[in-house]
Tab-separated table of C-alpha atoms in Angstrom:
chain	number	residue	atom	x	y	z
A	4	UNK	CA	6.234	22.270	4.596
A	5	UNK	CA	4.335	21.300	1.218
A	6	UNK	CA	0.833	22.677	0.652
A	7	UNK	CA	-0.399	18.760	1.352
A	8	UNK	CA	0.812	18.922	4.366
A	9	UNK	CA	-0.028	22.194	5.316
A	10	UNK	CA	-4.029	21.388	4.024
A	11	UNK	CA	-4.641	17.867	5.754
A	12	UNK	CA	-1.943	18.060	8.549
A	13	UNK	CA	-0.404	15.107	10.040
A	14	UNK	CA	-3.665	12.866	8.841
A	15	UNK	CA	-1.215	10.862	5.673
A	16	UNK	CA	1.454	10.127	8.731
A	17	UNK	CA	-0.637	9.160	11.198
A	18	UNK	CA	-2.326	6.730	9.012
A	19	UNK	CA	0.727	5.142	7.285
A	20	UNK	CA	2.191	4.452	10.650
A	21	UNK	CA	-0.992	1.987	11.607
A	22	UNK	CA	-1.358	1.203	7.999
A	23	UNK	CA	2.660	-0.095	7.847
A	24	UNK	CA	1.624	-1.543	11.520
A	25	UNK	CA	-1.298	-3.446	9.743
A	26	UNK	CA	0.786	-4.596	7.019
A	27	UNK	CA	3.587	-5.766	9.810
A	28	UNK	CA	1.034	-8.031	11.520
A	29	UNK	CA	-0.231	-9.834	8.536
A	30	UNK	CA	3.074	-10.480	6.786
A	31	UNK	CA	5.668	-10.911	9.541
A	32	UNK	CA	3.838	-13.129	12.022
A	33	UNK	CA	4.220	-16.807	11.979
A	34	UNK	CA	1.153	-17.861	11.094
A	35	UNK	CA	-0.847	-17.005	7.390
A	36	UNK	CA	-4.519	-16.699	6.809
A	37	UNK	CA	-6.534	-19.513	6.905
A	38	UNK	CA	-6.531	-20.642	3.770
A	39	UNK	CA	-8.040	-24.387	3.775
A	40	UNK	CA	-10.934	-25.490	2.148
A	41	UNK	CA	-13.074	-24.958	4.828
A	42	UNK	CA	-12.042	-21.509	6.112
A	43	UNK	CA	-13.186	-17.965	5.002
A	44	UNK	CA	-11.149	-18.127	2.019
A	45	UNK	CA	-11.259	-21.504	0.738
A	46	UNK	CA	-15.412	-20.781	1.120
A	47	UNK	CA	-15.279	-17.857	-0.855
A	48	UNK	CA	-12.678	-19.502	-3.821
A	49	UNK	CA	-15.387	-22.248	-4.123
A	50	UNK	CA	-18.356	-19.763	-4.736
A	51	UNK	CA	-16.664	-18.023	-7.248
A	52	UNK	CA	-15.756	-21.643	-8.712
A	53	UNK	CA	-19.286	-22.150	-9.193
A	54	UNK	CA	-20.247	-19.010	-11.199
A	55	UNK	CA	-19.022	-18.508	-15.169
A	56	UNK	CA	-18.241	-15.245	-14.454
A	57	UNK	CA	-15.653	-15.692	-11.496
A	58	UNK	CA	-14.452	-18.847	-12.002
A	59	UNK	CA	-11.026	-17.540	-12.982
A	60	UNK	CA	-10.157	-16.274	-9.782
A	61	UNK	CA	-7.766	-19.156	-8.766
A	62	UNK	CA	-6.480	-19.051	-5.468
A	63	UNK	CA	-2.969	-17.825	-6.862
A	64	UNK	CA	-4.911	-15.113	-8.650
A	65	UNK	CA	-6.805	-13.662	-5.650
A	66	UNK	CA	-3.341	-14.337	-3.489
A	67	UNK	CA	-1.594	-11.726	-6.555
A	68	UNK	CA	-4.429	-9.321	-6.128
A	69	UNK	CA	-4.311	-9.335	-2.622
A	70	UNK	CA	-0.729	-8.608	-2.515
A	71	UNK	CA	-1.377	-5.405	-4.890
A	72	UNK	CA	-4.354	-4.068	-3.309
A	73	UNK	CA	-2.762	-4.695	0.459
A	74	UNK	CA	0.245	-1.893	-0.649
A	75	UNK	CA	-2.103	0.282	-2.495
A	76	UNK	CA	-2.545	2.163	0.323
A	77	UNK	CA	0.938	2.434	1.983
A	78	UNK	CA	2.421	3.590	-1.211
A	79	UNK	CA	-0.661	6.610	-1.413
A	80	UNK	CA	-0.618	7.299	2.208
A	81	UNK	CA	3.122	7.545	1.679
A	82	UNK	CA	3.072	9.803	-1.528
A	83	UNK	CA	0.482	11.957	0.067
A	84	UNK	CA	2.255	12.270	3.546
A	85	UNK	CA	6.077	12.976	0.620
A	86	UNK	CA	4.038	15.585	-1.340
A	87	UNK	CA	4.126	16.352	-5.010
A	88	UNK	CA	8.515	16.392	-5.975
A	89	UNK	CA	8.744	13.705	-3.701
A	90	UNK	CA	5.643	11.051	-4.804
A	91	UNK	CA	7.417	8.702	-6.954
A	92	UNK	CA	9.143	7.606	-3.357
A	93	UNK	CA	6.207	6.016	-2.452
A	94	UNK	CA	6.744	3.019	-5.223
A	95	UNK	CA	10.615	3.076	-4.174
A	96	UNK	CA	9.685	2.563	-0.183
A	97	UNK	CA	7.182	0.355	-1.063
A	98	UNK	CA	9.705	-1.916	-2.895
A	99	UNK	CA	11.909	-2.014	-0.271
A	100	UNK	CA	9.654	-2.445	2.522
A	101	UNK	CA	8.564	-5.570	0.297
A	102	UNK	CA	11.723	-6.654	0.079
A	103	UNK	CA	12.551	-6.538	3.667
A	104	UNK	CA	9.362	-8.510	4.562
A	105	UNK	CA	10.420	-11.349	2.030
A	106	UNK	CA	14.095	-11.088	3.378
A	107	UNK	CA	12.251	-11.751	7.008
A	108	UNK	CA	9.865	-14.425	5.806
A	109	UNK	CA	12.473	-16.382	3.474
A	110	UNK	CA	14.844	-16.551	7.165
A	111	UNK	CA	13.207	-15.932	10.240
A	112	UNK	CA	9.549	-17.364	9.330
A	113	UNK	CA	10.923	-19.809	7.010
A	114	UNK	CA	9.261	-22.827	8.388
A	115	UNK	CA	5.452	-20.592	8.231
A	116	UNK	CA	6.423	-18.687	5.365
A	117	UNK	CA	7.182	-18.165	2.121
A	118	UNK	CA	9.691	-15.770	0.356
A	119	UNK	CA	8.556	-14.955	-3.290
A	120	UNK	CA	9.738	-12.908	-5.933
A	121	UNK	CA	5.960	-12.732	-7.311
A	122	UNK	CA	5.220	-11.174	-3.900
A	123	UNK	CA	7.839	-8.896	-4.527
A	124	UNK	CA	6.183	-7.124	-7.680
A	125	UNK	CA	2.924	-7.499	-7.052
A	126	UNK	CA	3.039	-5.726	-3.516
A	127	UNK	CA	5.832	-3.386	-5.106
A	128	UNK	CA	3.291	-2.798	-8.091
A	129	UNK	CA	0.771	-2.098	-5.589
A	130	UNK	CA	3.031	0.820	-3.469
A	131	UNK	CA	3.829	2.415	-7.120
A	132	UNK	CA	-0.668	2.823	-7.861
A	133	UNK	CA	-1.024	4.121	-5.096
A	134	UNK	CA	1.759	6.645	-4.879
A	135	UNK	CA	0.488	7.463	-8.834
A	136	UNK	CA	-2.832	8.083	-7.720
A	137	UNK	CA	-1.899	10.244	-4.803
A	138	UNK	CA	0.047	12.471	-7.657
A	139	UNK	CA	-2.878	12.422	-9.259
A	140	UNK	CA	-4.910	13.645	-6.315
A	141	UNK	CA	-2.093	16.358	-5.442
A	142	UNK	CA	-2.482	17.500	-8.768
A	143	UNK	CA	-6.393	17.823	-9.133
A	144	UNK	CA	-5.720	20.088	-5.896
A	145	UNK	CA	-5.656	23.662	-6.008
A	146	UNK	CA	-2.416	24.540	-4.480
A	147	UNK	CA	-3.278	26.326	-1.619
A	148	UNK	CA	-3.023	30.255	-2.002
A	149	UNK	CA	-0.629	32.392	0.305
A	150	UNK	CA	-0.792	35.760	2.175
A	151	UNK	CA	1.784	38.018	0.317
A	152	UNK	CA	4.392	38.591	2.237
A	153	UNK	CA	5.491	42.422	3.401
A	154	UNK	CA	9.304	42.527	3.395
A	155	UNK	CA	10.100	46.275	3.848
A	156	UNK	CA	13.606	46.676	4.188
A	157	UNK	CA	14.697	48.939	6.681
């Protein structure tokens, strides 16, 4: 047991499992966000159209950020729940759980979805920040301190 898991428990775990869950349900059902003019989206593409300052977030641009901010979190939870030798597995998992939701959108949601390679890195670039920031975390811990241990041989 590392000392991350011995200081917040099962907590990283628990939380990846509904976090992968949440990630399941918006990338492997049929149907994508609504992303016309007049839904939430479109709305919120056209307000930043109107300002100087945001008018460069394009809908492909927001779609790229999305993708990297949406495995942010698996790839810390995933780090955190790994520990400190085994962190770096967090951008590895990441990539291939990315890979095997564009395997299942390019062939069993293929007329709903869309398999991309972009989605590919930028969800797999996602996984590997958050997994480095969970390192980063580890190591601004303390490690936690133990009891000697008494071995009297007798």
């Amino acid at each position: 047991m590392t000392d991350q898991q011995r200081r917040m428990g099962n907590a990283p775990l628990a939380l990846l499992i509904f976090y992968t869950l949440f990630i399941a349900f918006v990338t492997l059902t049929p149907q994508q966000l609504d992303t016309s003019p007049e839904g939430p989206i479109g709305r919120l593409l056209e307000f930043f159209a109107t300002h100087r300052a945001t008018e460069w977030l394009t809908y492909e641009r927001v779609e790229r950020l999305a993708n990297v901010a949406m495995f942010v979190p698996f790839g810390f939870l995933l780090a955190l729940h790994l520990g400190r030798r085994r962190w770096w597995l967090g951008g590895v998992i990441g990539a291939a759980f990315s890979g095997a939701i564009e395997v299942f959108q390019g062939t069993v949601l293929s007329q709903t979805r869309f398999a991309t390679v972009s989605d590919l890195i930028t969800n797999t670039v996602g996984a590997g920040i958050g997994a480095v920031l969970a390192l980063i975390l580890m190591l601004l811990l303390p490690p936690e301190e133990r009891e000697p241990v008494d071995r009297v041989v007798r």
